[in-house]
mmCIF file of C-alpha atoms and ligand atoms in Angstrom:
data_model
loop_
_atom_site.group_PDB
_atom_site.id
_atom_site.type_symbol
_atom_site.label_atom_id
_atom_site.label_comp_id
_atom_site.label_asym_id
_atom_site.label_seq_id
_atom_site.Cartn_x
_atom_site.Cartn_y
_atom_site.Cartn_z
ATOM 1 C CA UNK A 21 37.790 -20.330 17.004
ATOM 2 C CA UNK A 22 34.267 -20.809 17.856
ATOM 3 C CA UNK A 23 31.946 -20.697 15.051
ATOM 4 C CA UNK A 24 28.311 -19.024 16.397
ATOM 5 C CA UNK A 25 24.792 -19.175 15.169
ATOM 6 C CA UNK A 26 23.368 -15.676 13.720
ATOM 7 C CA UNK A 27 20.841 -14.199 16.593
ATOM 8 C CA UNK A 28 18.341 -13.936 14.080
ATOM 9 C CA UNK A 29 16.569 -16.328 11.304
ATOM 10 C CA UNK A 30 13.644 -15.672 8.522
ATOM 11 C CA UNK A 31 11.566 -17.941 6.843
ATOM 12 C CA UNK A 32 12.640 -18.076 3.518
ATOM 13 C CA UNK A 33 9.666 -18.887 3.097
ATOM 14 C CA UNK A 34 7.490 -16.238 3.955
ATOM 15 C CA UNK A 35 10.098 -13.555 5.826
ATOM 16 C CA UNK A 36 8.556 -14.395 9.328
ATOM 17 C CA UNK A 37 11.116 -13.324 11.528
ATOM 18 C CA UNK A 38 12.748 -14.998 15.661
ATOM 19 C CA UNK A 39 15.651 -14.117 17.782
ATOM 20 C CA UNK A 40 16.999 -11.168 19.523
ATOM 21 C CA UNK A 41 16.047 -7.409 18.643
ATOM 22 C CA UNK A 42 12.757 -8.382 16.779
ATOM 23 C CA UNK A 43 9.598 -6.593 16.966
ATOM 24 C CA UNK A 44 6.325 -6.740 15.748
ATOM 25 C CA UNK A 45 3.822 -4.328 15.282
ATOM 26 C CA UNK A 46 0.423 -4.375 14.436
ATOM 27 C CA UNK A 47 -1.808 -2.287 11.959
ATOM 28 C CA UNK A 48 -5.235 -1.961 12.771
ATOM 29 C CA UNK A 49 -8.364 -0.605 10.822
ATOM 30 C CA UNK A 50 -8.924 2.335 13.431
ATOM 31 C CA UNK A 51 -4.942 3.762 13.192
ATOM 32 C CA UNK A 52 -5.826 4.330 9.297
ATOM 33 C CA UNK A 53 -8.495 6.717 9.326
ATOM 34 C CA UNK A 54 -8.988 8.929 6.778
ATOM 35 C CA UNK A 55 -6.789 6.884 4.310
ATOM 36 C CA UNK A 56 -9.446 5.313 2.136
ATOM 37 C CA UNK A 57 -11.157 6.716 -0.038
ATOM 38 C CA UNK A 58 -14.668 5.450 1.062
ATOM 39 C CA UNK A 59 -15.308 6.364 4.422
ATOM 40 C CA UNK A 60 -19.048 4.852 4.748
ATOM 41 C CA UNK A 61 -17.250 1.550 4.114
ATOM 42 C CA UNK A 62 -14.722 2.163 6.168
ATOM 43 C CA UNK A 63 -16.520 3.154 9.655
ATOM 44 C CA UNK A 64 -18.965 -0.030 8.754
ATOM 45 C CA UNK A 65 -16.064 -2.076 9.129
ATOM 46 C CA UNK A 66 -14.688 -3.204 12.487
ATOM 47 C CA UNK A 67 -12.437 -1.104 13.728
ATOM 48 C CA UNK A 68 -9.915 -3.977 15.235
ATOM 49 C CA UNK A 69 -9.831 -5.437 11.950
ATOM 50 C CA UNK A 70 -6.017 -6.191 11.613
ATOM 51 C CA UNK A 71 -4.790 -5.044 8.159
ATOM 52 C CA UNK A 72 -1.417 -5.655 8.217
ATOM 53 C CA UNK A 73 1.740 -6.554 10.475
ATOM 54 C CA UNK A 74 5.128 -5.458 10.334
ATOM 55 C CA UNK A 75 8.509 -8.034 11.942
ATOM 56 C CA UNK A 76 11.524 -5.756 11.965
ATOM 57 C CA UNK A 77 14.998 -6.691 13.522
ATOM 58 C CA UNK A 78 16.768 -3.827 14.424
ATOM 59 C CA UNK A 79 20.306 -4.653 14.937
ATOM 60 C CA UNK A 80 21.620 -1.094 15.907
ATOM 61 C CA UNK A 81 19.490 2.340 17.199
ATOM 62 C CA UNK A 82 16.542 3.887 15.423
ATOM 63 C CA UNK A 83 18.683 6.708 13.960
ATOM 64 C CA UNK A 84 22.028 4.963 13.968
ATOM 65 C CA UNK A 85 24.110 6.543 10.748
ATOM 66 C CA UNK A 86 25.506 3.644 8.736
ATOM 67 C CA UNK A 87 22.738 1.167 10.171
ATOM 68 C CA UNK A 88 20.530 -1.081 8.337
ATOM 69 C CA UNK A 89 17.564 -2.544 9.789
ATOM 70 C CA UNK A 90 15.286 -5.525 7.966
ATOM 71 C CA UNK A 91 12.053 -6.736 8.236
ATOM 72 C CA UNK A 92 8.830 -8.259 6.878
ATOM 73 C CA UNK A 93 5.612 -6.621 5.691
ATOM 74 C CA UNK A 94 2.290 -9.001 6.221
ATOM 75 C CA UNK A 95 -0.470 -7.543 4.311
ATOM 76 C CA UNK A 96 -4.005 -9.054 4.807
ATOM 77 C CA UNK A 97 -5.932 -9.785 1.782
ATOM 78 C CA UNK A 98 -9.036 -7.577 1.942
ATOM 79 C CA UNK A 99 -10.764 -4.389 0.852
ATOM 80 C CA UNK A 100 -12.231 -1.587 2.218
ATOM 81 C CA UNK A 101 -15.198 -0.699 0.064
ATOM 82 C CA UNK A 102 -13.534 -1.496 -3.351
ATOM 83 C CA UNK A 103 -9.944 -0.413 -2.312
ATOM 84 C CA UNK A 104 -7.228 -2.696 -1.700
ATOM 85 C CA UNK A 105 -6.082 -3.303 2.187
ATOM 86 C CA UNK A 106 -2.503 -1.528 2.045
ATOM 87 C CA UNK A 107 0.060 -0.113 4.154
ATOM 88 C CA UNK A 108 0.158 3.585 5.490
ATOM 89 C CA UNK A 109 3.140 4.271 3.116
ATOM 90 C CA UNK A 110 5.706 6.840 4.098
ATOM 91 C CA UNK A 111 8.687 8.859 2.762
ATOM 92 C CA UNK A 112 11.290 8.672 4.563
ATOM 93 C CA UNK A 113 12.699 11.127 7.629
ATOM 94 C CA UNK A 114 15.717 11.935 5.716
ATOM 95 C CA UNK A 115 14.314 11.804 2.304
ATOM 96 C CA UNK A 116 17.262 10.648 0.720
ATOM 97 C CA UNK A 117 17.550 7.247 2.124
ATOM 98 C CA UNK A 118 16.454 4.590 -0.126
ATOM 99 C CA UNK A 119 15.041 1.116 0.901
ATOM 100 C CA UNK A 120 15.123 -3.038 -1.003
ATOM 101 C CA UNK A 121 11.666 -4.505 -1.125
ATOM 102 C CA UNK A 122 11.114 -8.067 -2.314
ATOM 103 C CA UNK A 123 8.073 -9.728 -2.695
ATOM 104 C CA UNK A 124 7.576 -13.463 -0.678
ATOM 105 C CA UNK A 125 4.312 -14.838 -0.789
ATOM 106 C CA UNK A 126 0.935 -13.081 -2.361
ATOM 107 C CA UNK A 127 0.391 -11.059 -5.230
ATOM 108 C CA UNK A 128 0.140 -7.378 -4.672
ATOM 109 C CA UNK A 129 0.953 -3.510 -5.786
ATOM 110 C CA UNK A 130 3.902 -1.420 -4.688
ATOM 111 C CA UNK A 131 3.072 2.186 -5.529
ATOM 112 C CA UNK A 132 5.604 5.231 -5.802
ATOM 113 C CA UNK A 133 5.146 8.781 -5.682
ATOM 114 C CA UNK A 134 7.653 11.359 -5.666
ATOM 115 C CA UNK A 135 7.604 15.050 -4.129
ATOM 116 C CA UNK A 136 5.277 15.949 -7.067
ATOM 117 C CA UNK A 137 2.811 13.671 -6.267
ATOM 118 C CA UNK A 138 4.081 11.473 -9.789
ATOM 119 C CA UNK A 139 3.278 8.007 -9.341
ATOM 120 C CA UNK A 140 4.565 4.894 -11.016
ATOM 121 C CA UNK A 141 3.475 1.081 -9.869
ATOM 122 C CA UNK A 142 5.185 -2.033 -9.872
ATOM 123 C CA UNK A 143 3.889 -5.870 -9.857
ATOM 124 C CA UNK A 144 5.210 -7.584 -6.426
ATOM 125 C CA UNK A 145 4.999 -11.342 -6.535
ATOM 126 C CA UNK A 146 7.351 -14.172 -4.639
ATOM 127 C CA UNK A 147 10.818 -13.285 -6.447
ATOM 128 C CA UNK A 148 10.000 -9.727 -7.409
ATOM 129 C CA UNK A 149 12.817 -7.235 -6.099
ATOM 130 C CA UNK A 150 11.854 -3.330 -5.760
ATOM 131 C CA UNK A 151 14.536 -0.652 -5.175
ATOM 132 C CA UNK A 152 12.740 2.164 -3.707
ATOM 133 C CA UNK A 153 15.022 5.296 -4.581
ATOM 134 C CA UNK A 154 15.542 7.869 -2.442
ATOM 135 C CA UNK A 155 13.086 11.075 -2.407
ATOM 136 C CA UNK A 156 10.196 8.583 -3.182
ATOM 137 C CA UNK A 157 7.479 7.306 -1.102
ATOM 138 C CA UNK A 158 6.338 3.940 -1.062
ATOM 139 C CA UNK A 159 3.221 2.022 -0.101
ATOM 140 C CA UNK A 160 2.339 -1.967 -0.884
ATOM 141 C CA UNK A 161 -1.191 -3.094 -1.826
ATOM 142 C CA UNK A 162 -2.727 -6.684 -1.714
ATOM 143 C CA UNK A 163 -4.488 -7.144 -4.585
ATOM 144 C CA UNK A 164 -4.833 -11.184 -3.953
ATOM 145 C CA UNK A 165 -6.824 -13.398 -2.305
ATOM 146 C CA UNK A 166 -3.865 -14.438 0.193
ATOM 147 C CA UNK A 167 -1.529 -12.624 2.598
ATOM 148 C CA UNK A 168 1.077 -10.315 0.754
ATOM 149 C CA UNK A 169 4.485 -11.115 2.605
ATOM 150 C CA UNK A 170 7.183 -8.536 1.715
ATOM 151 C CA UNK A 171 10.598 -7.913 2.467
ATOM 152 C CA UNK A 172 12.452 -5.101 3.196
ATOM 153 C CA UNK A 173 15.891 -3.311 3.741
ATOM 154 C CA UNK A 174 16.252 0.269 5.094
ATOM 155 C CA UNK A 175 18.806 2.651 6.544
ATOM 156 C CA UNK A 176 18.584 2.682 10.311
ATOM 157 C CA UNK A 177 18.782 6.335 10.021
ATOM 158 C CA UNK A 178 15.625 7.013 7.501
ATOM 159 C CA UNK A 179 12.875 6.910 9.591
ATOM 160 C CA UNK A 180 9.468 7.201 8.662
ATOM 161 C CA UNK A 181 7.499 10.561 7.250
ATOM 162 C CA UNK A 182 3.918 9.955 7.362
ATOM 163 C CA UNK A 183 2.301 13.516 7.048
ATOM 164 C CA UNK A 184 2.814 14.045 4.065
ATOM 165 C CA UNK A 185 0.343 10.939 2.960
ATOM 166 C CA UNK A 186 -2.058 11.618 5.486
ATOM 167 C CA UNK A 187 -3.023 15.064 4.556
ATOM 168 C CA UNK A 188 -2.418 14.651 0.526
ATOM 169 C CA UNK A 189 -2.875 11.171 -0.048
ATOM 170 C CA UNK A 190 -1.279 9.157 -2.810
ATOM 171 C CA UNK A 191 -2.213 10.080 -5.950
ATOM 172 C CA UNK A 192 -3.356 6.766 -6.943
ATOM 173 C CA UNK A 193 -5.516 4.091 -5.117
ATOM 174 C CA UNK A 194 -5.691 0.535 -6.111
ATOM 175 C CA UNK A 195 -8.902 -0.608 -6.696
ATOM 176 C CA UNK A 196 -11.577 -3.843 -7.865
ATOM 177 C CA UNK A 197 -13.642 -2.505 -10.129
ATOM 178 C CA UNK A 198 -15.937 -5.130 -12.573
ATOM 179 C CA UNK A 199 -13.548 -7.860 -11.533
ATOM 180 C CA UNK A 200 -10.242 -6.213 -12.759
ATOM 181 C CA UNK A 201 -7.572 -4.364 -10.522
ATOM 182 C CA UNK A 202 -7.265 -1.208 -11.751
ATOM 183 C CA UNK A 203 -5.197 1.790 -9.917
ATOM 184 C CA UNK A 204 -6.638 5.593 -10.946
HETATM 185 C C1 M6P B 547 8.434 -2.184 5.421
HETATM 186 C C2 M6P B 547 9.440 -1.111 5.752
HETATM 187 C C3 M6P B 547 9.143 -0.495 7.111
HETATM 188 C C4 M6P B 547 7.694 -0.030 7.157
HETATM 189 C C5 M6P B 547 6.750 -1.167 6.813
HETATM 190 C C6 M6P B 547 5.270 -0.787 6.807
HETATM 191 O O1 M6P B 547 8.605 -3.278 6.271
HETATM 192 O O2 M6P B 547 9.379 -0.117 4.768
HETATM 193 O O3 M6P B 547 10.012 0.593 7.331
HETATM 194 O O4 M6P B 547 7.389 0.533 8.424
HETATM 195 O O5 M6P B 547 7.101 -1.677 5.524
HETATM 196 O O6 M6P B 547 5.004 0.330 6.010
HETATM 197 P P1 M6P B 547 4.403 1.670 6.641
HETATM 198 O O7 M6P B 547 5.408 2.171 7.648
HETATM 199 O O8 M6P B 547 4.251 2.589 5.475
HETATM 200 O O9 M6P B 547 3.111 1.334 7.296
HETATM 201 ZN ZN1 ZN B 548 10.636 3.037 3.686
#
């Protein structure tokens, strides 16, 4: 029998993702208005600034029952006022699905918060693994000086519940304050 190369690779080092099914999608300063906290900051900043980039291979349909899809998470170091450059953050579509994140490169924050609005926090770092329950929302922070490169694993049929964060927030925001991270 013929033995066949996989249609896909990552990096090992740093999750970056080539082959078939891959897409990449780009996170911009202007798609995350109204999710920091200091908004004179935020509309002095350049609106193309690019705060983070997503790589996902999706082997099966957006929605496909049984699925899993896998991808990267590349956050850019940087701060909006003194908050953290993060990710939108999102429960998930059908709220029970949980999700793997592992950290590859960078140093960073991965914040929870349930359907109370309780938040816990977790140090990501190359080797760290996160399971993100089901029910709980999840957003990653950069808190280094260097790109935050994160993996992840998710149910092809979770999909992505971002209202929820837009109009409440996250309970907690990730912050520099007198040289220390501190998240209040
Ligand atoms: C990870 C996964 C993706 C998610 C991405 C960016 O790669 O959880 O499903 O889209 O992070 O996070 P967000 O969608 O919150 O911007
Ligand atoms: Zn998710």
């Amino acid at each position: 029998m013929i033995i066949k190369n996989p249609s896909v690779e990552f990096s090992k080092q740093n999750g970056m993702l080539k082959g078939e099914n891959v897409s990449k999608s780009i996170r911009k300063l202007k798609d995350m208005d109204g999710f920091y906290e200091d908004e004179e900051a935020f509309h002095a900043m350049d609106p193309e600034t690019v705060l983070y980039e997503v790589e996902a291979y999706a082997p099966v349909e957006s929605g496909t029952e049984g699925g899993l899809f896998f991808g990267t998470s590349f956050i850019n170091p940087g701060k909006v006022g003194n908050e953290y450059f993060m990710t939108k953050g999102h429960f998930h579509e059908i709220l029970n699905r949980a999700e793997y994140y592992w950290g590859l490169e960078g140093e960073g924050v991965l914040v929870f918060m349930d359907e109370e609005g309780n938040n816990s926090l977790q140090h990501v770092y190359p080797g760290s693994l996160h399971y993100v329950p089901g029910k709980i929302a999840h957003r990653l922070v950069n808190t280094g000086s260097t790109k935050l490169a994160v993996g992840a694993c998710w149910p092809a049929d979770a999909g992505h519940q971002y209202g929820p964060i837009a109009e409440k927030g996250f309970g907690v925001r990730v912050k520099e304050i007198g040289g220390k991270i501190l998240a209040e």
